[in-house]
XYZ file of C-alpha atoms in Angstrom:
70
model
C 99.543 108.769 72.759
C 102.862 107.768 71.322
C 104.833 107.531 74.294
C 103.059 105.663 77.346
C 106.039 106.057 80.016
C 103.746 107.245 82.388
C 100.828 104.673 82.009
C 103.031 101.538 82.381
C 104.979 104.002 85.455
C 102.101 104.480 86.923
C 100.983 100.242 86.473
C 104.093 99.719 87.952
C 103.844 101.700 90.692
C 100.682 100.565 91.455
C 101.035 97.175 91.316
C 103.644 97.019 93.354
C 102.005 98.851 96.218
C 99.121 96.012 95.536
C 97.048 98.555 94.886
C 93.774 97.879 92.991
C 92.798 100.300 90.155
C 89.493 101.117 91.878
C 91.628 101.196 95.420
C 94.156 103.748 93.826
C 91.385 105.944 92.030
C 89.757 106.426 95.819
C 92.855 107.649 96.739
C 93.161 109.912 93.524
C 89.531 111.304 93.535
C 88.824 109.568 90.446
C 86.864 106.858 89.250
C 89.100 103.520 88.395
C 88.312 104.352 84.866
C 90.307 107.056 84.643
C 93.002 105.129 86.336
C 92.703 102.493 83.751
C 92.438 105.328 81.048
C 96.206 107.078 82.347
C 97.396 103.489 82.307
C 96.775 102.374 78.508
C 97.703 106.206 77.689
C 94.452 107.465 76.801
C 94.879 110.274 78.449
C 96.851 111.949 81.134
C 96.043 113.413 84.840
C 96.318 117.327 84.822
C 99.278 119.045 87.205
C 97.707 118.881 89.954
C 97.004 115.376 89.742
C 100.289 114.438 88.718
C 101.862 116.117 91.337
C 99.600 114.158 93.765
C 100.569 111.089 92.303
C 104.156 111.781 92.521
C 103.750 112.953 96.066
C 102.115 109.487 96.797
C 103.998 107.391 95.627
C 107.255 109.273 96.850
C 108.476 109.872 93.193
C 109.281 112.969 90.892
C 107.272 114.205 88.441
C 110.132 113.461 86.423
C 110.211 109.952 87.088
C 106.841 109.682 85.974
C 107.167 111.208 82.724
C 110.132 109.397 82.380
C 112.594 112.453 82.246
C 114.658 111.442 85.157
C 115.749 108.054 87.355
C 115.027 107.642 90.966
């Protein structure tokens, strides 16, 4: 991927809720691969997920994809 906004987002996000990649991928439903996999912008979580994440960390979808500010 080109454009990693999400992936270093998401790192952020995570990091700052001291969350471990294997700690936040419980949380998910996935494995802390995939985790590290969304983070170096491998690949990407589907809607659903996204929308989960979002909801979790009390963020748009927006902010995420880097489309829109808190």
């Amino acid at each position: 991927m080109e454009n990693n906004y999400f992936g270093i987002t998401l790192k952020k996000l995570r990091l700052e809720n001291k969350l471990s990649q294997k700690k936040f991928g419980e949380i998910m439903g996935v494995v802390n691969q995939t985790v590290s996999t969304w983070e170096v912008g491998k690949r990407e979580p589907d809607y659903d997920t996204l929308i989960k994440i979002a909801e979790f960390f009390q963020v748009s979808v927006g902010y995420l994809l880097g489309t829109e500010e808190i």
